[in-house]
Coordinates of C-alpha atoms and ligand atoms in Angstrom, one line a residue:
M1 CA 95.0 84.9 119.3
S2 CA 98.4 84.0 120.5
S3 CA 101.2 86.5 119.9
R4 CA 102.8 84.0 117.5
V5 CA 99.7 83.7 115.4
R6 CA 99.3 87.5 115.6
R7 CA 102.9 87.9 114.3
A8 CA 102.3 85.5 111.5
A9 CA 99.1 87.3 110.5
A10 CA 100.9 90.6 110.5
G11 CA 103.6 89.0 108.3
V12 CA 100.9 87.8 105.8
L13 CA 99.5 91.4 105.7
I14 CA 102.9 92.9 105.2
G15 CA 103.7 90.4 102.4
A16 CA 100.3 91.0 100.8
L17 CA 100.7 94.8 100.8
A18 CA 104.2 94.6 99.4
S19 CA 103.1 92.1 96.8
G20 CA 101.3 94.9 94.9
A21 CA 104.6 95.4 93.1
L22 CA 104.9 91.8 92.0
V23 CA 101.3 91.6 90.7
M24 CA 101.5 94.8 88.9
G25 CA 104.5 95.2 86.7
T26 CA 105.1 98.3 84.8
S27 CA 102.6 101.0 83.8
G28 CA 102.3 104.4 82.2
T29 CA 103.6 105.7 79.0
A30 CA 105.5 108.8 80.0
E31 CA 109.2 108.8 79.4
A32 CA 110.0 108.8 83.1
A33 CA 107.4 106.1 83.8
P34 CA 108.4 104.4 87.1
K35 CA 108.8 100.7 86.9
K36 CA 107.0 100.2 90.2
T37 CA 103.6 101.3 91.5
L38 CA 102.6 103.9 94.0
R39 CA 101.5 101.3 96.5
S40 CA 104.7 99.3 96.3
V41 CA 107.1 102.2 96.7
A42 CA 105.0 103.7 99.6
W43 CA 104.8 100.4 101.4
K44 CA 108.3 99.1 100.8
Q45 CA 110.2 102.4 101.3
D46 CA 108.0 104.0 103.9
H47 CA 105.5 101.4 105.3
R48 CA 102.7 103.7 104.5
F49 CA 99.5 102.9 102.7
V50 CA 98.3 104.9 99.7
G51 CA 94.5 104.8 99.3
V52 CA 91.9 106.0 96.9
A53 CA 88.2 106.7 97.3
V54 CA 86.3 104.2 95.1
A55 CA 83.1 104.9 93.3
D56 CA 80.9 101.8 93.4
D57 CA 79.4 102.4 90.0
K58 CA 82.8 102.5 88.3
L59 CA 84.2 99.3 89.8
S60 CA 82.7 97.3 86.9
D61 CA 84.9 99.3 84.4
E62 CA 87.9 97.0 83.9
T63 CA 90.5 99.8 83.5
Y64 CA 89.2 101.6 86.5
A65 CA 89.3 98.5 88.6
R66 CA 92.7 97.5 87.4
T67 CA 94.2 100.9 88.1
V68 CA 92.8 101.0 91.6
A69 CA 94.2 97.5 92.3
R70 CA 97.5 98.2 90.8
E71 CA 98.3 101.6 92.3
F72 CA 96.7 101.6 95.7
S73 CA 97.0 99.5 98.9
S74 CA 93.9 100.9 100.6
V75 CA 90.4 101.7 99.4
T76 CA 87.7 104.0 101.0
P77 CA 84.1 103.7 99.8
E78 CA 83.4 107.1 98.5
N79 CA 79.6 106.9 99.2
V80 CA 78.3 103.4 99.8
M81 CA 78.9 103.0 103.5
K82 CA 77.2 106.3 104.3
W83 CA 74.0 106.2 106.4
E84 CA 71.6 107.0 103.6
T85 CA 72.9 104.1 101.6
I86 CA 73.6 101.5 104.2
E87 CA 70.6 102.0 106.5
P88 CA 68.0 103.7 104.2
A89 CA 65.1 102.7 106.4
P90 CA 65.1 102.0 110.2
G91 CA 66.8 98.7 110.8
E92 CA 67.0 97.9 107.0
F93 CA 70.5 97.4 106.0
N94 CA 71.9 97.5 102.5
F95 CA 75.4 96.0 102.7
E96 CA 75.6 94.8 99.2
P97 CA 77.7 97.7 97.6
G98 CA 80.0 97.8 100.6
D99 CA 80.5 94.1 100.5
R100 CA 81.4 94.4 96.8
L101 CA 84.3 96.7 97.8
I102 CA 85.4 94.5 100.6
D103 CA 85.5 91.6 98.2
F104 CA 87.5 93.7 95.7
A105 CA 90.0 94.8 98.4
R106 CA 90.4 91.2 99.6
K107 CA 91.2 90.0 96.1
N108 CA 93.7 92.7 95.7
H109 CA 95.4 92.6 99.1
Q110 CA 94.2 96.0 100.1
L111 CA 93.2 97.6 103.3
V112 CA 89.8 99.1 103.7
Y113 CA 89.2 102.5 105.4
G114 CA 85.5 102.6 106.4
H115 CA 83.7 105.9 105.8
V116 CA 81.5 107.0 107.6
L117 CA 79.4 106.1 110.7
V118 CA 78.1 109.4 112.1
W119 CA 77.8 112.4 109.8
H120 CA 75.2 115.1 109.3
S121 CA 75.3 114.8 105.5
Q122 CA 74.0 111.9 103.4
L123 CA 71.8 111.1 106.3
P124 CA 68.5 109.6 105.5
A125 CA 65.4 111.7 106.1
W126 CA 64.1 109.2 108.6
V127 CA 67.0 110.2 110.9
N128 CA 67.5 113.8 110.0
E129 CA 63.9 114.7 110.1
G130 CA 62.7 112.1 112.6
E131 CA 61.3 113.4 115.8
F132 CA 63.4 111.6 118.5
T133 CA 63.9 112.1 122.1
A134 CA 67.6 112.0 123.2
E135 CA 67.1 108.5 124.3
E136 CA 65.6 107.4 121.0
L137 CA 68.2 109.0 118.9
S138 CA 71.0 107.6 121.0
E139 CA 69.5 104.1 120.5
V140 CA 69.1 104.6 116.8
T141 CA 72.7 105.8 116.5
E142 CA 74.1 103.1 118.6
N143 CA 72.2 100.4 116.7
H144 CA 73.4 101.9 113.4
I145 CA 77.1 101.8 114.5
T146 CA 76.8 98.3 116.0
E147 CA 75.2 96.8 113.0
V148 CA 77.5 98.3 110.5
V149 CA 80.8 97.8 112.4
S150 CA 79.8 94.2 113.3
H151 CA 79.0 93.4 109.7
Y152 CA 82.5 94.5 108.7
K153 CA 84.3 93.3 111.7
G154 CA 87.8 92.2 110.8
K155 CA 87.3 93.4 107.2
V156 CA 87.5 97.2 107.8
Q157 CA 90.7 98.1 109.6
R158 CA 89.9 101.8 110.1
W159 CA 86.7 103.7 110.5
D160 CA 85.7 107.3 110.3
V161 CA 83.5 107.2 113.4
V162 CA 82.4 110.8 113.4
N163 CA 82.9 113.2 110.6
E164 CA 82.9 117.0 110.3
V165 CA 81.7 117.8 113.8
F166 CA 83.1 121.4 113.8
N167 CA 82.3 124.8 112.3
E168 CA 85.1 126.8 110.8
D169 CA 85.5 128.8 114.1
G170 CA 85.9 125.6 116.1
T171 CA 82.5 125.6 117.7
F172 CA 80.4 122.4 117.4
R173 CA 78.3 122.1 114.3
E174 CA 74.6 122.2 115.1
T175 CA 73.7 118.8 113.6
K176 CA 70.8 116.6 114.5
F177 CA 73.1 114.6 116.7
Y178 CA 74.6 117.6 118.5
Q179 CA 71.2 119.3 118.9
T180 CA 69.6 116.3 120.4
L181 CA 72.4 114.6 122.3
G182 CA 74.9 117.3 123.0
E183 CA 78.7 116.8 122.7
D184 CA 78.4 113.3 124.3
Y185 CA 77.3 111.8 121.0
I186 CA 80.9 111.8 119.9
A187 CA 82.3 109.7 122.8
D188 CA 79.3 107.4 122.7
A189 CA 79.9 106.7 119.0
F190 CA 83.5 105.7 119.6
R191 CA 82.4 103.4 122.5
A192 CA 79.8 101.7 120.4
A193 CA 82.2 101.2 117.4
H194 CA 84.9 99.8 119.7
A195 CA 82.5 97.4 121.3
A196 CA 81.5 96.1 117.9
D197 CA 85.0 95.6 116.7
P198 CA 87.7 96.1 119.3
R199 CA 90.5 95.7 116.8
A200 CA 89.4 98.4 114.4
K201 CA 91.2 101.7 114.6
L202 CA 88.7 104.5 115.2
F203 CA 89.1 108.0 113.7
I204 CA 87.6 111.4 113.8
N205 CA 87.8 113.1 110.5
D206 CA 87.3 116.7 109.2
Y207 CA 88.2 119.2 106.5
N208 CA 89.9 122.6 106.7
T209 CA 91.9 121.2 109.6
D210 CA 94.9 120.9 107.4
G211 CA 97.0 123.6 109.1
I212 CA 97.0 125.0 112.6
G213 CA 94.0 127.3 113.2
P214 CA 90.7 127.5 115.2
K215 CA 89.2 124.4 113.6
S216 CA 92.2 122.2 114.1
D217 CA 92.8 123.6 117.5
A218 CA 89.3 122.6 118.5
M219 CA 89.9 119.1 117.1
Y220 CA 93.1 119.0 119.1
E221 CA 91.4 119.9 122.3
L222 CA 88.5 117.5 121.7
V223 CA 90.8 114.5 121.0
K224 CA 92.9 115.3 124.1
D225 CA 89.7 115.3 126.2
L226 CA 88.5 112.1 124.7
L227 CA 91.9 110.4 125.4
A228 CA 91.8 111.8 128.9
D229 CA 88.4 110.3 129.4
G230 CA 89.5 106.9 128.2
V231 CA 87.4 107.0 125.0
P232 CA 88.6 104.5 122.4
I233 CA 89.9 106.9 119.7
H234 CA 93.0 105.9 117.7
G235 CA 93.4 108.4 115.0
V236 CA 92.7 111.7 113.4
G237 CA 91.8 112.0 109.7
I238 CA 92.9 115.2 108.0
Q239 CA 90.8 115.3 104.9
S240 CA 93.0 117.8 103.0
H241 CA 90.6 119.0 100.3
M242 CA 93.0 121.7 99.1
I243 CA 93.2 124.6 96.7
L244 CA 96.2 125.1 94.5
D245 CA 98.8 127.5 95.9
L246 CA 97.0 127.8 99.2
Y247 CA 99.2 125.7 101.4
D248 CA 101.4 126.3 104.3
A249 CA 103.8 123.4 104.5
E250 CA 105.2 124.2 108.0
S251 CA 101.7 124.6 109.5
Y252 CA 100.5 121.4 107.8
E253 CA 103.4 119.3 109.2
A254 CA 103.3 120.9 112.6
N255 CA 99.6 120.0 112.8
I256 CA 100.1 116.4 111.9
Q257 CA 102.9 116.2 114.3
R258 CA 100.9 117.5 117.3
F259 CA 98.2 114.9 116.8
A260 CA 100.9 112.2 116.4
D261 CA 102.5 113.4 119.6
L262 CA 99.3 112.5 121.4
G263 CA 100.0 108.9 120.5
L264 CA 97.3 109.0 117.7
E265 CA 97.6 107.8 114.2
V266 CA 97.2 110.4 111.5
V267 CA 95.8 109.7 108.1
I268 CA 95.4 112.1 105.2
T269 CA 92.0 110.8 104.3
E270 CA 90.6 112.7 101.3
L271 CA 93.4 114.5 99.5
D272 CA 92.7 116.5 96.4
I273 CA 94.1 119.8 95.2
R274 CA 91.7 121.7 92.9
M275 CA 92.5 124.6 90.5
D276 CA 90.7 127.1 88.3
M277 CA 90.2 125.5 85.0
P278 CA 91.6 125.2 82.4
A279 CA 94.5 123.2 83.8
T280 CA 97.6 124.5 82.2
E281 CA 101.0 122.8 82.2
E282 CA 102.2 125.4 84.6
K283 CA 99.3 124.8 87.1
L284 CA 99.7 121.1 86.8
A285 CA 103.4 121.4 87.7
A286 CA 102.6 123.6 90.7
Q287 CA 100.0 121.1 91.7
A288 CA 102.6 118.3 91.6
E289 CA 104.8 120.3 93.9
Q290 CA 102.0 120.7 96.4
F291 CA 101.3 117.0 96.3
R292 CA 105.0 116.4 96.8
A293 CA 105.0 118.7 99.9
V294 CA 101.9 117.1 101.4
T295 CA 103.3 113.6 100.9
Q296 CA 106.6 114.8 102.4
A297 CA 104.9 116.2 105.4
C298 CA 103.2 112.8 106.1
V299 CA 106.5 110.9 105.5
N300 CA 108.3 113.3 107.9
V301 CA 106.0 112.3 110.8
D302 CA 106.2 108.7 112.1
G303 CA 102.6 108.6 113.2
C304 CA 101.2 109.5 109.7
T305 CA 100.5 106.1 108.4
G306 CA 98.8 106.7 105.0
I307 CA 97.4 109.0 102.4
T308 CA 94.2 108.5 100.6
V309 CA 93.3 110.6 97.5
W310 CA 89.6 111.4 97.0
G311 CA 89.0 109.7 93.7
L312 CA 91.0 108.1 90.9
R313 CA 90.8 110.4 87.9
D314 CA 90.0 114.1 87.6
S315 CA 86.8 113.0 85.9
D316 CA 85.8 111.0 88.9
S317 CA 86.2 113.9 91.3
W318 CA 83.4 115.5 93.3
V319 CA 85.1 118.9 92.7
P320 CA 83.6 120.1 89.3
G321 CA 80.1 119.3 90.5
W322 CA 80.6 121.5 93.7
F323 CA 82.9 124.3 92.6
E324 CA 82.0 126.0 89.3
G325 CA 85.0 126.4 87.1
Q326 CA 87.3 124.3 89.2
G327 CA 88.7 120.9 88.8
A328 CA 91.7 118.6 87.9
P329 CA 92.4 117.8 91.6
L330 CA 93.7 114.2 91.4
L331 CA 96.5 112.0 90.2
F332 CA 95.1 110.5 86.9
N333 CA 93.7 111.9 83.7
E334 CA 90.4 110.7 82.4
D335 CA 92.3 108.3 80.0
Y336 CA 94.1 106.8 83.0
S337 CA 97.4 108.5 82.1
K338 CA 99.4 109.7 85.1
K339 CA 99.6 113.4 85.9
P340 CA 102.7 115.2 87.2
A341 CA 101.2 114.9 90.7
Y342 CA 101.4 111.1 90.5
Y343 CA 105.1 111.2 89.8
A344 CA 105.7 113.7 92.6
M345 CA 104.0 111.5 95.1
Y346 CA 105.8 108.5 93.8
D347 CA 109.1 110.3 94.0
V348 CA 108.7 111.2 97.7
F349 CA 107.9 107.6 98.6
K350 CA 110.7 106.1 96.6
T351 CA 113.3 108.4 98.2
K352 CA 114.2 107.2 101.7
K353 CA 114.6 110.4 103.7
K354 CA 116.0 109.2 106.9
P355 CA 118.9 106.8 107.3
C356 CA 118.1 103.6 109.1
W357 CA 120.7 102.5 111.6
W358 CA 121.1 98.9 112.4
G359 CA 123.1 97.6 115.4
W360 CA 123.2 97.0 119.1
H361 CA 121.3 99.7 121.1
P362 CA 121.9 99.7 124.8
G363 CA 118.8 98.8 126.6
R364 CA 117.0 97.7 123.4
G365 CA 119.2 95.1 121.9
W366 CA 119.6 94.5 118.2
G367 CA 117.5 96.4 115.8
G368 CA 117.1 99.4 113.6
H369 CA 115.9 102.9 114.1
H370 CA 115.5 106.1 112.0
G371 CA 117.5 109.2 112.6
T372 CA 120.9 109.6 114.0
A373 CA 123.2 106.7 114.9
A374 CA 122.9 106.7 118.7
Ligands
9MR401 O1 82.8 112.5 97.0 C1 81.6 112.5 97.6 C2 80.5 112.8 96.7 O2 80.4 111.8 95.7 C3 79.2 113.0 97.4 O3 78.2 113.5 96.5 C4 79.4 114.0 98.5 C5 78.1 114.2 99.3 O4 78.3 115.0 100.4 O5 80.3 113.5 99.4 C6 81.6 113.4 98.8 O6 82.6 113.0 99.8 C7 82.7 113.9 100.9 C8 83.1 112.9 102.0 O7 82.2 111.9 102.2 C9 83.3 113.7 103.3 N1 84.2 114.8 103.2 C10 84.0 115.7 102.0 C11 83.8 114.9 100.7 C12 83.7 115.8 99.5 O8 82.4 116.5 99.6

């Protein structure tokens, strides 16, 4: 593609993302209801995407679909691109539910964040319990990645290539892949994904890597090594499944910044903030402040390109099913009304934090930049 064509294509994408606001109009019933949408303020003010994990079985619900389309500029399939769904039997691929989401995203001018190629969980028994030599498992994995990424070539802009490879202490998790192939399975997965779609941005993703600590340190060392070895890795996903009031803003931002400083993109990939139920007004207000702080941390770091929340409404969340007595971790109530957390995120995006200076810059010519007027 010529650079002119590429620029034109980028222009279309930018226009499409921004157009969320035009399509959508007003929403919400609260007194302070913003006139715009989350996706439009995030994109227009900050050039960041706001994503949501989408449950395939809910897309047929009109209000659910309308809210996902209106408020978000990126979608992540919550489950349907995982190995057990997409390749349930050797070489048998089930792309239909994933295709449905791709189609939805295209109609609504949304990005797609692919989730996930290599993960120890939601792995079909034929892989997890299969008796493979290293060579065989390597081939099975490469084939899986090649088929899935090729199928979605040009339609999925970012992929979680490997997910949750670490234990809490920063050692490698003893998965089928690690036990059979050793650490090399990680670099190999990135190489296979890159070969299948050289333009897709490839991510490593994990939870409890939100602040600086043994697990995020291990992630940092690993990605540094991968970069030094020329492995095609482009980003780090910080899942950010959080607990109300357990948050260290400084550490969170410093962590995002150090990955960005390596030249990598950072995406907050699975944000939710759970609390002990019942959810009181006070807790919901505190939760909003934590959403505000997380959003602000991303906005403060140039390399942090987007935030995805892990589900639309509290009633869609994985949390109550996994943590007894906990819940209410997202931005919308079951009746699709917006929670204080929604307004907090909106507020950060709509407030431009850094001045943008336009003018002549010695050595760079005309243009704008953030920060001080130098
Ligand atoms: O939200 C997903 C839930 O519906 C599934 O049952 C669960 C199975 O492990 O996975 C959930 O999503 C996970 C994501 O794929 C990876 N990071 C942790 C997420 C929450 O468990």
